[in-house]
XYZ file of C-alpha atoms in Angstrom:
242
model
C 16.127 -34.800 -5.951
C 16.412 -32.067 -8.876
C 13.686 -29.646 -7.480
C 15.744 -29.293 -4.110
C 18.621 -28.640 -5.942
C 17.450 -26.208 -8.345
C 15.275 -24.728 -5.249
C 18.016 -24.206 -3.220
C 20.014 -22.125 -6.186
C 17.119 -19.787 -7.047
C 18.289 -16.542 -5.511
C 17.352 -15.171 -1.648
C 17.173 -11.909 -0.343
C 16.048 -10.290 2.894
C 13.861 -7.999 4.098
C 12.738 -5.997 6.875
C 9.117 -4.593 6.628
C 8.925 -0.702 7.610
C 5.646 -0.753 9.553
C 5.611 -4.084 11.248
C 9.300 -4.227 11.831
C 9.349 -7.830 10.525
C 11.847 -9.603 8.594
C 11.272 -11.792 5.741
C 12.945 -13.766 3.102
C 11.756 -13.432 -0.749
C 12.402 -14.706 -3.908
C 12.269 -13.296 -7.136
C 9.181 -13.926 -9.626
C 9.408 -17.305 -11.274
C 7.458 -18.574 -14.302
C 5.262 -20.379 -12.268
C 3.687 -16.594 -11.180
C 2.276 -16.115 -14.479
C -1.187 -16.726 -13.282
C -1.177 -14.613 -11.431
C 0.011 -11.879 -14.037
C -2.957 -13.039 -16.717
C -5.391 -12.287 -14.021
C -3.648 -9.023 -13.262
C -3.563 -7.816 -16.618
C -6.971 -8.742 -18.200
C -9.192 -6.056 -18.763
C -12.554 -8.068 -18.171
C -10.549 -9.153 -14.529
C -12.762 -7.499 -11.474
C -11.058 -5.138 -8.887
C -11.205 -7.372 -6.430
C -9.716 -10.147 -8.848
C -6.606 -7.995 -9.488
C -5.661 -6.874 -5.692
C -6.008 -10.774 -4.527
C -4.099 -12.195 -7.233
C -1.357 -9.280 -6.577
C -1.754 -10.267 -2.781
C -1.159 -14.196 -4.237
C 1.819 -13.247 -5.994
C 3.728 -11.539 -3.131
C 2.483 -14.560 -1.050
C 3.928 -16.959 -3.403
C 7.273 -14.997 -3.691
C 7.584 -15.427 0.344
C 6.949 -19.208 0.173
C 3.745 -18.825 1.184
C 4.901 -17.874 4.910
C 3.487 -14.526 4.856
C -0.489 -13.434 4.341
C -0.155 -9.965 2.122
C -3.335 -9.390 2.565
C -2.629 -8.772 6.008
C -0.071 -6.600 5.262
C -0.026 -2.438 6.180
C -0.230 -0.746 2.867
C 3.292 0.666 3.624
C 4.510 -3.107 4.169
C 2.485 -4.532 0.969
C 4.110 -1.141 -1.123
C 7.459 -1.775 0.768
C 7.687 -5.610 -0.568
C 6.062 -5.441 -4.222
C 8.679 -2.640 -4.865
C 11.721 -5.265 -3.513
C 10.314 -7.751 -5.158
C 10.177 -5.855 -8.790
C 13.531 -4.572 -8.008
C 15.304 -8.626 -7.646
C 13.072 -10.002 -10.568
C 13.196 -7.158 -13.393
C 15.200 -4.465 -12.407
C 15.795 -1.061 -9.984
C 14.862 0.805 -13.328
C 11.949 1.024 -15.580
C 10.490 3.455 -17.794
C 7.206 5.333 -17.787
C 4.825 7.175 -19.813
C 2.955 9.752 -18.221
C 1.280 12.714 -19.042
C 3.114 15.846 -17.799
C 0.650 17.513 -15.832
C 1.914 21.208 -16.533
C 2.606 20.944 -20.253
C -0.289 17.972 -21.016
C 2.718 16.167 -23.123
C 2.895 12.398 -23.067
C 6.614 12.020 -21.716
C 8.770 8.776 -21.446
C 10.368 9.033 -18.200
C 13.288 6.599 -16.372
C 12.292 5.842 -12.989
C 14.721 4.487 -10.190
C 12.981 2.375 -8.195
C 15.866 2.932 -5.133
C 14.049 6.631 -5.063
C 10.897 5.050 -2.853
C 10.898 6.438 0.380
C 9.496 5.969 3.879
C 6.933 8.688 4.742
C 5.820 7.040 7.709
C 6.256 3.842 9.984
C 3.780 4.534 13.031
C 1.275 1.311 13.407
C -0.953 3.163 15.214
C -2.606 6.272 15.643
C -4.382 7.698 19.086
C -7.243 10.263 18.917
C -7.695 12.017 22.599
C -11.501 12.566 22.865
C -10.450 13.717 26.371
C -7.126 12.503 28.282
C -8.892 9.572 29.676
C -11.505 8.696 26.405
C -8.792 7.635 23.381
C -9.934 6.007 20.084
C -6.777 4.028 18.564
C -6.498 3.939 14.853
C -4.231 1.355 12.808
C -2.232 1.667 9.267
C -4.560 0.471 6.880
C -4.015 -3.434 5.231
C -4.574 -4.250 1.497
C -7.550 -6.602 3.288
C -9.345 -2.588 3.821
C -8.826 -2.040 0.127
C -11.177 -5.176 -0.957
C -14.272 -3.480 0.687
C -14.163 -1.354 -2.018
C -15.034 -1.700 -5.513
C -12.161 -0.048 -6.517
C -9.388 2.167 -5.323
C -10.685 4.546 -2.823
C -10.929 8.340 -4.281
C -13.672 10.203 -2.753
C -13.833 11.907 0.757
C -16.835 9.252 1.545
C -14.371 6.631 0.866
C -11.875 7.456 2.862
C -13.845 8.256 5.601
C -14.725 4.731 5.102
C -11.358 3.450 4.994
C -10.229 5.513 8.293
C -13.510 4.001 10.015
C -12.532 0.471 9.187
C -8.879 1.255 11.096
C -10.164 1.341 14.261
C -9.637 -1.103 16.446
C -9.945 0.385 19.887
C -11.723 2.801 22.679
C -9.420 3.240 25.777
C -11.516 4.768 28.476
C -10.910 5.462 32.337
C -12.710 1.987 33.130
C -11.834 -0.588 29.993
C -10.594 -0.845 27.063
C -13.100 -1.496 24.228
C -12.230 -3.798 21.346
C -13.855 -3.125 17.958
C -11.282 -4.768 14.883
C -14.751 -7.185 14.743
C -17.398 -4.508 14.839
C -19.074 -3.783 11.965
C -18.558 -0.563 10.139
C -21.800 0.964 10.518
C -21.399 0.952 14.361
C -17.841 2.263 13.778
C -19.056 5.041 11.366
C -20.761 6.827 14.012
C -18.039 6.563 16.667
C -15.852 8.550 14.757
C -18.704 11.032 12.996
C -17.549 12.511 16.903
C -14.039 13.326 16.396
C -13.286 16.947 16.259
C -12.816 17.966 12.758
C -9.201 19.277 13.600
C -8.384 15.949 15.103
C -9.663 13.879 12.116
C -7.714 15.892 9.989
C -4.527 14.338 11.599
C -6.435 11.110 11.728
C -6.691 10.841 7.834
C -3.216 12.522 7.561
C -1.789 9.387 9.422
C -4.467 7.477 6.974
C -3.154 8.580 3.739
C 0.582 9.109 4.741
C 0.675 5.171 5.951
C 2.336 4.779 3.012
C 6.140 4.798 0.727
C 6.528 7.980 -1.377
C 8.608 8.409 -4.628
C 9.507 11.315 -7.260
C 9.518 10.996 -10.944
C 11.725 13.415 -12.219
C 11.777 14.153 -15.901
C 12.482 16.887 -18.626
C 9.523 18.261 -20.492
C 9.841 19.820 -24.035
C 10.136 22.998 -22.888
C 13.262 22.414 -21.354
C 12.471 22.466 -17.640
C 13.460 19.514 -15.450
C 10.200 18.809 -13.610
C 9.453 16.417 -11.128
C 5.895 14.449 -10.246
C 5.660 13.122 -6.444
C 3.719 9.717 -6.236
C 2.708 10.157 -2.873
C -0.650 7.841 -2.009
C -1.089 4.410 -2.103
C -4.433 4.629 -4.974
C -1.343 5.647 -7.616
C 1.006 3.502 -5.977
C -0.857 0.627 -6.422
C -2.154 1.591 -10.013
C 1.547 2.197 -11.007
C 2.906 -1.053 -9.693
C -0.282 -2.682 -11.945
C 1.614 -1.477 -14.907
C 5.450 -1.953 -14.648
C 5.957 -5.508 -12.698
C 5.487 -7.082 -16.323
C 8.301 -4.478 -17.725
């Protein structure tokens, strides 16, 4: 029939996820993700509107064998920015706001500048030797229990809660991926401040980095580091339509 023939010419690519270590075959965008884009882009669209149509799109450009949702941020970053790179380009350009001169600035970004920060799934807090709380990456599915991005300290203490999954003591091994957050909350409320502070550092660097490099008026070749997954996802809202 035609569709199998024109299905099997639209272009392939592979793909190896950094955090789960999986590998994947994608397509690039087709018309029929447009649906997904007018939800994306409209104004009056909800939060939670925009992140599950995004999660649809990448779904659809997978064949529907993969759950984004489900994804580690670092994997869901990792596979929007391949997929923008096969359907539009590995460039695109950007208007920020230079935050040293306050100039709006048209910059050209490369998208092959996106790098790994960190690809650890998991993340062990020793309460003693023998007492460990086990943390996970966080997945885009942690991002919908929010009304939008997370920001505030109280949010991402939120977020952090919501990643764990386990309590390893001498005797058992304690699942909690089902337990509800409240219960969580005060489990870690009990980590040492100096050991959270890794915690949320694992937290907030389970994600892909890049620069924007750019020359203000004054002359001086600056350069911006995108470096959390709030702007990473924000940025990606923009360009996939440019």
């Amino acid at each position: 029939m035609i569709i199998d023939l024109i299905k099997k010419n639209i272009p392939e690519y592979k793909i190896t996820l950094p955090t789960s270590k999986k590998k994947y075959s994608f397509r690039p965008l087709l018309v029929k993700e447009e649906k997904y884009f007018s939800i994306i882009n409209n104004i009056s669209s909800t939060f939670e509107d925009k992140i599950t149509n995004l999660c649809s799109m990448v779904n659809s450009c997978f064949d529907d064998k993969v759950k984004s949702l489900n994804f580690s941020i670092q994997d869901f970053q990792f596979a929007i920015n391949s997929i923008r790179q096969k359907s539009i380009g590995e460039t695109t350009k950007l208007k920020i706001t230079c935050p040293y001169t306050k100039e709006p600035v048209v910059v050209d970004l490369d998208l092959n500048d996106v790098k790994i920060e960190s690809s650890k799934k998991d993340f062990l807090v020793k309460i003693k030797s023998d007492f460990i709380m086990k943390f996970r990456c966080p997945r885009m599915s942690d991002i919908l229990s929010f009304e939008s991005f997370p920001e505030t300290e109280e949010e991402y203490f939120d977020l952090t809660t919501q990643c764990l999954t386990e309590i390893q003591t001498p005797s058992e091994t304690i699942q909690l991926e089902d337990v509800a957050i409240k219960e969580k909350r005060e489990y870690v409320e009990l980590i040492e401040r100096k050991k959270y502070k890794l915690l949320k550092e694992f937290i907030c660097n389970s994600t892909v980095k890049f620069n924007i490099k750019y020359k203000s008026y004054d002359d001086i070749d600056r350069e911006i580091e995108v470096n959390d997954f709030v702007n990473f996802l924000k940025f990606y809202l923009v360009i996939l339509t440019l």
